Short mmCIF file of N, CA and C in Angstrom, two decimals:
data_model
loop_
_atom_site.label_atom_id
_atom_site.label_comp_id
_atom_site.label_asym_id
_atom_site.label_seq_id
_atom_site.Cartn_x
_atom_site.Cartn_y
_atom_site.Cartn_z
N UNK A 39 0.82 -1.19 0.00
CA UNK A 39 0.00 0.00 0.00
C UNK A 39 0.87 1.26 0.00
N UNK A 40 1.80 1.47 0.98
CA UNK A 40 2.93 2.54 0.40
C UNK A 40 3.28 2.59 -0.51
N UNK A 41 3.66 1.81 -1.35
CA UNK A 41 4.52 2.01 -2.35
C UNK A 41 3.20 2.94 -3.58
N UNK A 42 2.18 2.71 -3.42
CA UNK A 42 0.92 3.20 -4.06
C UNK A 42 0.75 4.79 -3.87
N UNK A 43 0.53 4.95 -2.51
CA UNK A 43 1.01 6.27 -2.45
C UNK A 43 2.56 6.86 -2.42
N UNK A 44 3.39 6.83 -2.47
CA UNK A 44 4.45 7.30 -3.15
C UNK A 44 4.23 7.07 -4.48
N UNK A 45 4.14 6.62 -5.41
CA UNK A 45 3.51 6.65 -6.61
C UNK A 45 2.75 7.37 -7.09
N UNK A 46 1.57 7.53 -6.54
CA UNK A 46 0.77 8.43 -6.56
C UNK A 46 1.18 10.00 -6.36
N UNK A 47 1.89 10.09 -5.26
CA UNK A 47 2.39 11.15 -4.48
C UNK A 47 3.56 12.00 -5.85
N UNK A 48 4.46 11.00 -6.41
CA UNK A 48 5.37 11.40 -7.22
C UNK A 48 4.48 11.91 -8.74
N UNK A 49 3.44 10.69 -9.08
CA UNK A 49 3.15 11.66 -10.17
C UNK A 49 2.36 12.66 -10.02
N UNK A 50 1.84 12.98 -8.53
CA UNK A 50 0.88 14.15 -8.63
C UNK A 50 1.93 15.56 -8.24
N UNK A 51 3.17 15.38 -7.80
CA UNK A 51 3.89 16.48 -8.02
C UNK A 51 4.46 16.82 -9.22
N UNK A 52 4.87 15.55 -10.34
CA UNK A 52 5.09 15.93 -11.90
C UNK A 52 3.79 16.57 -12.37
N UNK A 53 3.20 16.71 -12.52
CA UNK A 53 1.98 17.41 -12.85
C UNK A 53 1.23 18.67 -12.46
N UNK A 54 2.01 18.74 -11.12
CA UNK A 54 2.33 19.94 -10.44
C UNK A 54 3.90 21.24 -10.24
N UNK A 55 4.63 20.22 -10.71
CA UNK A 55 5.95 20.87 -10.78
C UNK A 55 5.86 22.17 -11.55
N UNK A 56 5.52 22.16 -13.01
CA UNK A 56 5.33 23.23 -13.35
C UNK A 56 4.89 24.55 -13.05
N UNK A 57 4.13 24.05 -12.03
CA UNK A 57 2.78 25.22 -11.33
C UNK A 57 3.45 26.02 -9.65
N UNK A 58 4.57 25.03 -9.84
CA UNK A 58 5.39 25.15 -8.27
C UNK A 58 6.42 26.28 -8.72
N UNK A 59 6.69 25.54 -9.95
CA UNK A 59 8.20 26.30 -10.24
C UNK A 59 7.40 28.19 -10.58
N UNK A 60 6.31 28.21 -11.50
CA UNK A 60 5.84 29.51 -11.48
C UNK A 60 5.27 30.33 -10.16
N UNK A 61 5.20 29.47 -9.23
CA UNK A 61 4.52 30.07 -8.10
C UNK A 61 5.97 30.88 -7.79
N UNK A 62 6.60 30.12 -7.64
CA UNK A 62 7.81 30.27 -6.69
C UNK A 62 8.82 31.68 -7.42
N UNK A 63 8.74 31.64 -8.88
CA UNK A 63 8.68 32.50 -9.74
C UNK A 63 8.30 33.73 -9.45
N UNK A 64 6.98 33.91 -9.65
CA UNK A 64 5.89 34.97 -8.67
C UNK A 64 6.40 35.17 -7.38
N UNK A 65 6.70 34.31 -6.75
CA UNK A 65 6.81 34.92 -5.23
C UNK A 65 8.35 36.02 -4.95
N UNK A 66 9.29 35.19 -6.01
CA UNK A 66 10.49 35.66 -5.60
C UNK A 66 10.69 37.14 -6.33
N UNK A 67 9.53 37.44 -7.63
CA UNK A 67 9.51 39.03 -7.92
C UNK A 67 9.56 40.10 -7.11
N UNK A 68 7.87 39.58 -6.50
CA UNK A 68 7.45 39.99 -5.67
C UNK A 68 8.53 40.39 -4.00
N UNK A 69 8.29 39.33 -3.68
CA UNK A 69 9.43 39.40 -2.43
C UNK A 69 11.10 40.18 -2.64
N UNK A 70 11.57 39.86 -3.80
CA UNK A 70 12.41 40.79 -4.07
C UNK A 70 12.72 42.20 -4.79
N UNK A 71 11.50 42.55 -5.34
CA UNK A 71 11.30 43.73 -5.25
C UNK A 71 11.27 44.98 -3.72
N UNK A 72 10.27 43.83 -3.01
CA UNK A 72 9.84 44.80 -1.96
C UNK A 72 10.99 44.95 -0.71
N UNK A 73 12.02 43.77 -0.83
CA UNK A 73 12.98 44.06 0.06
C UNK A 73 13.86 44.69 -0.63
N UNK A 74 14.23 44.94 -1.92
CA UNK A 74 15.14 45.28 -2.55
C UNK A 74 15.43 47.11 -2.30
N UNK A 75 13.36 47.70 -2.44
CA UNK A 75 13.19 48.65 -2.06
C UNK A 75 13.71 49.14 -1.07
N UNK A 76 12.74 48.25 0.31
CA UNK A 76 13.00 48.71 1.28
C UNK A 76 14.26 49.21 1.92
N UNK A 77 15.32 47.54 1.23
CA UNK A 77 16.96 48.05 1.42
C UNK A 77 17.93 49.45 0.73
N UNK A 78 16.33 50.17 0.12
CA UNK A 78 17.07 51.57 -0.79
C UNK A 78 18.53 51.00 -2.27
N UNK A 79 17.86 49.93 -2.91
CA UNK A 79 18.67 49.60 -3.84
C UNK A 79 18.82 50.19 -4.74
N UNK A 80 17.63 50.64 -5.17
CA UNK A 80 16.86 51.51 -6.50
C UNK A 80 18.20 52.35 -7.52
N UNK A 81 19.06 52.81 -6.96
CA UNK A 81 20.09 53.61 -7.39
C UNK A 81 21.47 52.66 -7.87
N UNK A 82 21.14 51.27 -7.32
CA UNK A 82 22.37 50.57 -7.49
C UNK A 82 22.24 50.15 -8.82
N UNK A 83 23.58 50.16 -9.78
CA UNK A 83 23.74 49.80 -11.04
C UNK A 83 24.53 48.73 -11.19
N UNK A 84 24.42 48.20 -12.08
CA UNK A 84 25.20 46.88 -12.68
C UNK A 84 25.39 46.71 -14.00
N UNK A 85 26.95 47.08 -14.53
CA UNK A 85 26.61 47.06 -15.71
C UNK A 85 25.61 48.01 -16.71
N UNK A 86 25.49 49.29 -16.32
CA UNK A 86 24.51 50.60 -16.87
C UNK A 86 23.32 50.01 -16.57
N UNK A 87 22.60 48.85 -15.92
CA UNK A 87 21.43 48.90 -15.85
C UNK A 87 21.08 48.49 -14.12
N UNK A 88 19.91 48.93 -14.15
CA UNK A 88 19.69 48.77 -12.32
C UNK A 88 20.00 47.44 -11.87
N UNK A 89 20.72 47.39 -10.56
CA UNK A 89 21.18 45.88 -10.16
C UNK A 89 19.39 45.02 -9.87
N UNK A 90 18.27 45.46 -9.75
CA UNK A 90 16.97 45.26 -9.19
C UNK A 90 16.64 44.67 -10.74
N UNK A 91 16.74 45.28 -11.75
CA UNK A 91 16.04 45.04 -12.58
C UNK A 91 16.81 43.97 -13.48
N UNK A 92 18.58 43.79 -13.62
CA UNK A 92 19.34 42.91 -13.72
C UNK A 92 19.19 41.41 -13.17
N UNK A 93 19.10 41.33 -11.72
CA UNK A 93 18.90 40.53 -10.98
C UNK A 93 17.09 39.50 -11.50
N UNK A 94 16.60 40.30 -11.49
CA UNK A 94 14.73 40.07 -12.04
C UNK A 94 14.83 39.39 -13.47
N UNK A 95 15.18 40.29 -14.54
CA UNK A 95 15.50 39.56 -16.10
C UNK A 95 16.46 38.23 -15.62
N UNK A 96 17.79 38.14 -15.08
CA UNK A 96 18.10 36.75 -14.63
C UNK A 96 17.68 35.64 -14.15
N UNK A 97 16.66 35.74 -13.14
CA UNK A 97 15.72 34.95 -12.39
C UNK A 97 14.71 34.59 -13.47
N UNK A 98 14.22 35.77 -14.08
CA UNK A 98 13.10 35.38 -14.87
C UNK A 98 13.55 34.58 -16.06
N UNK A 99 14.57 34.95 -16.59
CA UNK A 99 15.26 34.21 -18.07
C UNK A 99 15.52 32.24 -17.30
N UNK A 100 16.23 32.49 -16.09
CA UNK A 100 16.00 31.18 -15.32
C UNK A 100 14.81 30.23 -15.34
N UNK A 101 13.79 30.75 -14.66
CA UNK A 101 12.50 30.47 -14.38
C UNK A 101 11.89 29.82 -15.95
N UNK A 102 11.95 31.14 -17.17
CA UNK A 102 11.61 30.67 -18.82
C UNK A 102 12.22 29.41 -19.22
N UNK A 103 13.62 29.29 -18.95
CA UNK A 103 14.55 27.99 -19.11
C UNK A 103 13.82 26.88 -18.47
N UNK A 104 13.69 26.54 -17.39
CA UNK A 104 13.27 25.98 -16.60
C UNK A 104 12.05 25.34 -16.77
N UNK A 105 11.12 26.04 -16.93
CA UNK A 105 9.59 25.86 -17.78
C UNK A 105 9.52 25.16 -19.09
N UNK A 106 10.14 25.80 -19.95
CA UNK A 106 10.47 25.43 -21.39
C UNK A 106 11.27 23.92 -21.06
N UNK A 107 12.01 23.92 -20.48
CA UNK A 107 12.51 22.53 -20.30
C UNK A 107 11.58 21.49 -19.45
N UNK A 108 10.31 22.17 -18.74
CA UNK A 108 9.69 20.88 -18.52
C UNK A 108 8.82 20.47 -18.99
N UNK A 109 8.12 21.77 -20.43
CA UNK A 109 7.12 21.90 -21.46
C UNK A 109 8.33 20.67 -22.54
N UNK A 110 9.17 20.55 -22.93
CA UNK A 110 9.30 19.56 -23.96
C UNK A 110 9.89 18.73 -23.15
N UNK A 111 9.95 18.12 -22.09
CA UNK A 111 9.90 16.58 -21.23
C UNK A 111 8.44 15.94 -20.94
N UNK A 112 7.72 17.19 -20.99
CA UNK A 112 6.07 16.59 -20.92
C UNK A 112 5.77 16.23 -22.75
N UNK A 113 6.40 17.22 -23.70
CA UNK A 113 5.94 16.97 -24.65
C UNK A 113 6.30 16.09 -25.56
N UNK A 114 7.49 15.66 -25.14
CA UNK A 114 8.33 14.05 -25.31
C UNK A 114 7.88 13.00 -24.77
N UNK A 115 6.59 13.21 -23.72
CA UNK A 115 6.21 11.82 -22.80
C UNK A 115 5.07 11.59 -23.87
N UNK A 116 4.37 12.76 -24.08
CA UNK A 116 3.17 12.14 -25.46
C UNK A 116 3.34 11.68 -25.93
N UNK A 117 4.61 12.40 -26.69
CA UNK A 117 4.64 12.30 -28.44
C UNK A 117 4.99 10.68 -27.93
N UNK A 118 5.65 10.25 -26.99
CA UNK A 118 6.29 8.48 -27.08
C UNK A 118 5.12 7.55 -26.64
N UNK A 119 4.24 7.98 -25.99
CA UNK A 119 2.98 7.46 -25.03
C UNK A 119 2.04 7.54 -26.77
N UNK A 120 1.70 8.40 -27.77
CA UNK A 120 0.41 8.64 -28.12
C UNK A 120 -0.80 8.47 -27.63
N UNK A 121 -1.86 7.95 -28.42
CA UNK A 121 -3.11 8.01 -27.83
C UNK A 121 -2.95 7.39 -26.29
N UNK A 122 -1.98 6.22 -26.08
CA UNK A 122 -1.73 5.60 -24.68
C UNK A 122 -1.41 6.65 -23.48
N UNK A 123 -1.44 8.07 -23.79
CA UNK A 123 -1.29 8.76 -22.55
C UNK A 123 -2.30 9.03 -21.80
N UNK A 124 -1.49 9.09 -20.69
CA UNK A 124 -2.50 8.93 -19.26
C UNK A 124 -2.81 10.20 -18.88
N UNK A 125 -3.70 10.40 -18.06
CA UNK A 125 -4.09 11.72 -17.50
C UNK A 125 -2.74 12.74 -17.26
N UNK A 126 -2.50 11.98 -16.23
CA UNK A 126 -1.49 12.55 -15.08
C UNK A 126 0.17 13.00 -16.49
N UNK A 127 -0.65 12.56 -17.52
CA UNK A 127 0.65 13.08 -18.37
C UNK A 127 0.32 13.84 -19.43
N UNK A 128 -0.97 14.28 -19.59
CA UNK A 128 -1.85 15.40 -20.30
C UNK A 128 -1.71 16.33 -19.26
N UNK A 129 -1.96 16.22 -18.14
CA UNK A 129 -1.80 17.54 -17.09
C UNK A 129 -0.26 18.04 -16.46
N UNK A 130 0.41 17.06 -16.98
CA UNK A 130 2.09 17.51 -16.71
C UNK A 130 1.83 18.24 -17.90
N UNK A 131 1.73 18.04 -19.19
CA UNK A 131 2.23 19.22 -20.51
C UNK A 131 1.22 19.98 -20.40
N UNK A 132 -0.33 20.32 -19.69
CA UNK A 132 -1.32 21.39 -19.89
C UNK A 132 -0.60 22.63 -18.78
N UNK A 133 0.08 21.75 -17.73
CA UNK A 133 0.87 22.30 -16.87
C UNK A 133 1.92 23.28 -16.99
N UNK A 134 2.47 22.75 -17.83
CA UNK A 134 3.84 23.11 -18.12
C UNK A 134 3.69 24.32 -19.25
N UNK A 135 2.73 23.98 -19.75
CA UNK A 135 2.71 24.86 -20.91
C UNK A 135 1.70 26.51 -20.28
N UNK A 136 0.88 26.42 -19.26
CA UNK A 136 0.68 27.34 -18.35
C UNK A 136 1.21 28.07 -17.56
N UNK A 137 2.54 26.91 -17.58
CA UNK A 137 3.51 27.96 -16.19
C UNK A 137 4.35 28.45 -17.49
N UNK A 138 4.78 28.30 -18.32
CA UNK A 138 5.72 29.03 -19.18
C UNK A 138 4.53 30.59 -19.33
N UNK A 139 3.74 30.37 -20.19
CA UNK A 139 2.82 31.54 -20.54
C UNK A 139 2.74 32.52 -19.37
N UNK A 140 2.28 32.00 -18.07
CA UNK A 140 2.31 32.57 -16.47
C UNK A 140 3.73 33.23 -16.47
N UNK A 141 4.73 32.45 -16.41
CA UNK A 141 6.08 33.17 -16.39
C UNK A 141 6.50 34.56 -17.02
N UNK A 142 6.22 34.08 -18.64
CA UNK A 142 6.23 34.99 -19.39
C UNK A 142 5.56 36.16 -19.03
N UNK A 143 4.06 36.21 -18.92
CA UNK A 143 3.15 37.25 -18.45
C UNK A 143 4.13 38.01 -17.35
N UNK A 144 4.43 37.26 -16.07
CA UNK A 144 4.71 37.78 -14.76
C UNK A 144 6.15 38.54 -15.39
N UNK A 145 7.04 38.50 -16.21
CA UNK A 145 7.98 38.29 -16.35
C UNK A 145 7.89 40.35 -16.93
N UNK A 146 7.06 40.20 -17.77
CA UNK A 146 6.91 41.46 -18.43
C UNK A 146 6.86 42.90 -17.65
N UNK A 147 6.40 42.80 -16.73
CA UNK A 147 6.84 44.22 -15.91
C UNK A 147 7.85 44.33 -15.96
N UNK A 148 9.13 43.66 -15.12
CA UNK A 148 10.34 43.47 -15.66
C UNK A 148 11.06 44.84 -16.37
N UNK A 149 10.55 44.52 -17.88
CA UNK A 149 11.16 45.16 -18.53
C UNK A 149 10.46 46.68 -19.29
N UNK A 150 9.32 46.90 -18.55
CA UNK A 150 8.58 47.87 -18.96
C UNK A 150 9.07 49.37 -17.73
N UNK A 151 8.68 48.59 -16.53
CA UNK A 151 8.16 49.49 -15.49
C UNK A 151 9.90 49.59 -14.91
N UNK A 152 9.29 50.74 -13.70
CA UNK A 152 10.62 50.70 -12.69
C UNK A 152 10.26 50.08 -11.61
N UNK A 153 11.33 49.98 -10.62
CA UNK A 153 10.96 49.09 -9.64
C UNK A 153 10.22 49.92 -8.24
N UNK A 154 11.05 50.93 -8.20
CA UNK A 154 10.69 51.07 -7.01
C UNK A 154 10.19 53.24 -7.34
N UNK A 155 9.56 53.38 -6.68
CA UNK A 155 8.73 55.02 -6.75
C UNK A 155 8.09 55.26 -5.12
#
């Protein structure tokens, strides 16, 4: 019976991984923006561009990598599975392919806005 749930347990986090890795994505904008502020970074440069907004395009270009690489490991489990795919491996690539788009979206302030006012 363990071994069922660990099984279970493992593919319901592949199917979730994607959705973890964007959360975590989101959180670390967020969270590092607002301490970044608070620490009065706003003025610090790197390379002619703000160390805040340097640091963010890195994470985020990370995060895109990251996604994209688990959008064609889900989309390599189809294409080898065909019609034989299972749920839990339609919702790893519906997954994956949500947290990239999510990423992307979250990703775009980034490079529009400033950080801190």
């Amino acid at each position: 019976m363990q071994d069922n749930h660990d099984s279970l347990f493992r593919k319901m986090l592949l199917a979730t991984a994607p959705l973890l890795l964007w959360g975590a994505h989101f959180v670390f904008l967020y969270v590092f923006v607002a301490a970044s502020c608070i620490a009065g970074m706003s003025d610090v440069m790197l390379a002619g561009v703000p160390a805040q907004t340097a640091v963010l395009l890195l994470e985020s270009a990370a995060a895109i990598v990251a996604a994209g690489v688990l959008l064609l490991r889900s989309a390599r489990t189809l294409k080898r599975r065909g019609s034989q795919a299972r749920l839990v491996e339609m919702a790893y690539a519906g997954s994956a392919l949500l947290a990239l788009i999510a990423i992307l979206w979250a990703s775009l302030p980034v490079l529009f806005l400033r950080t801190c006012n």
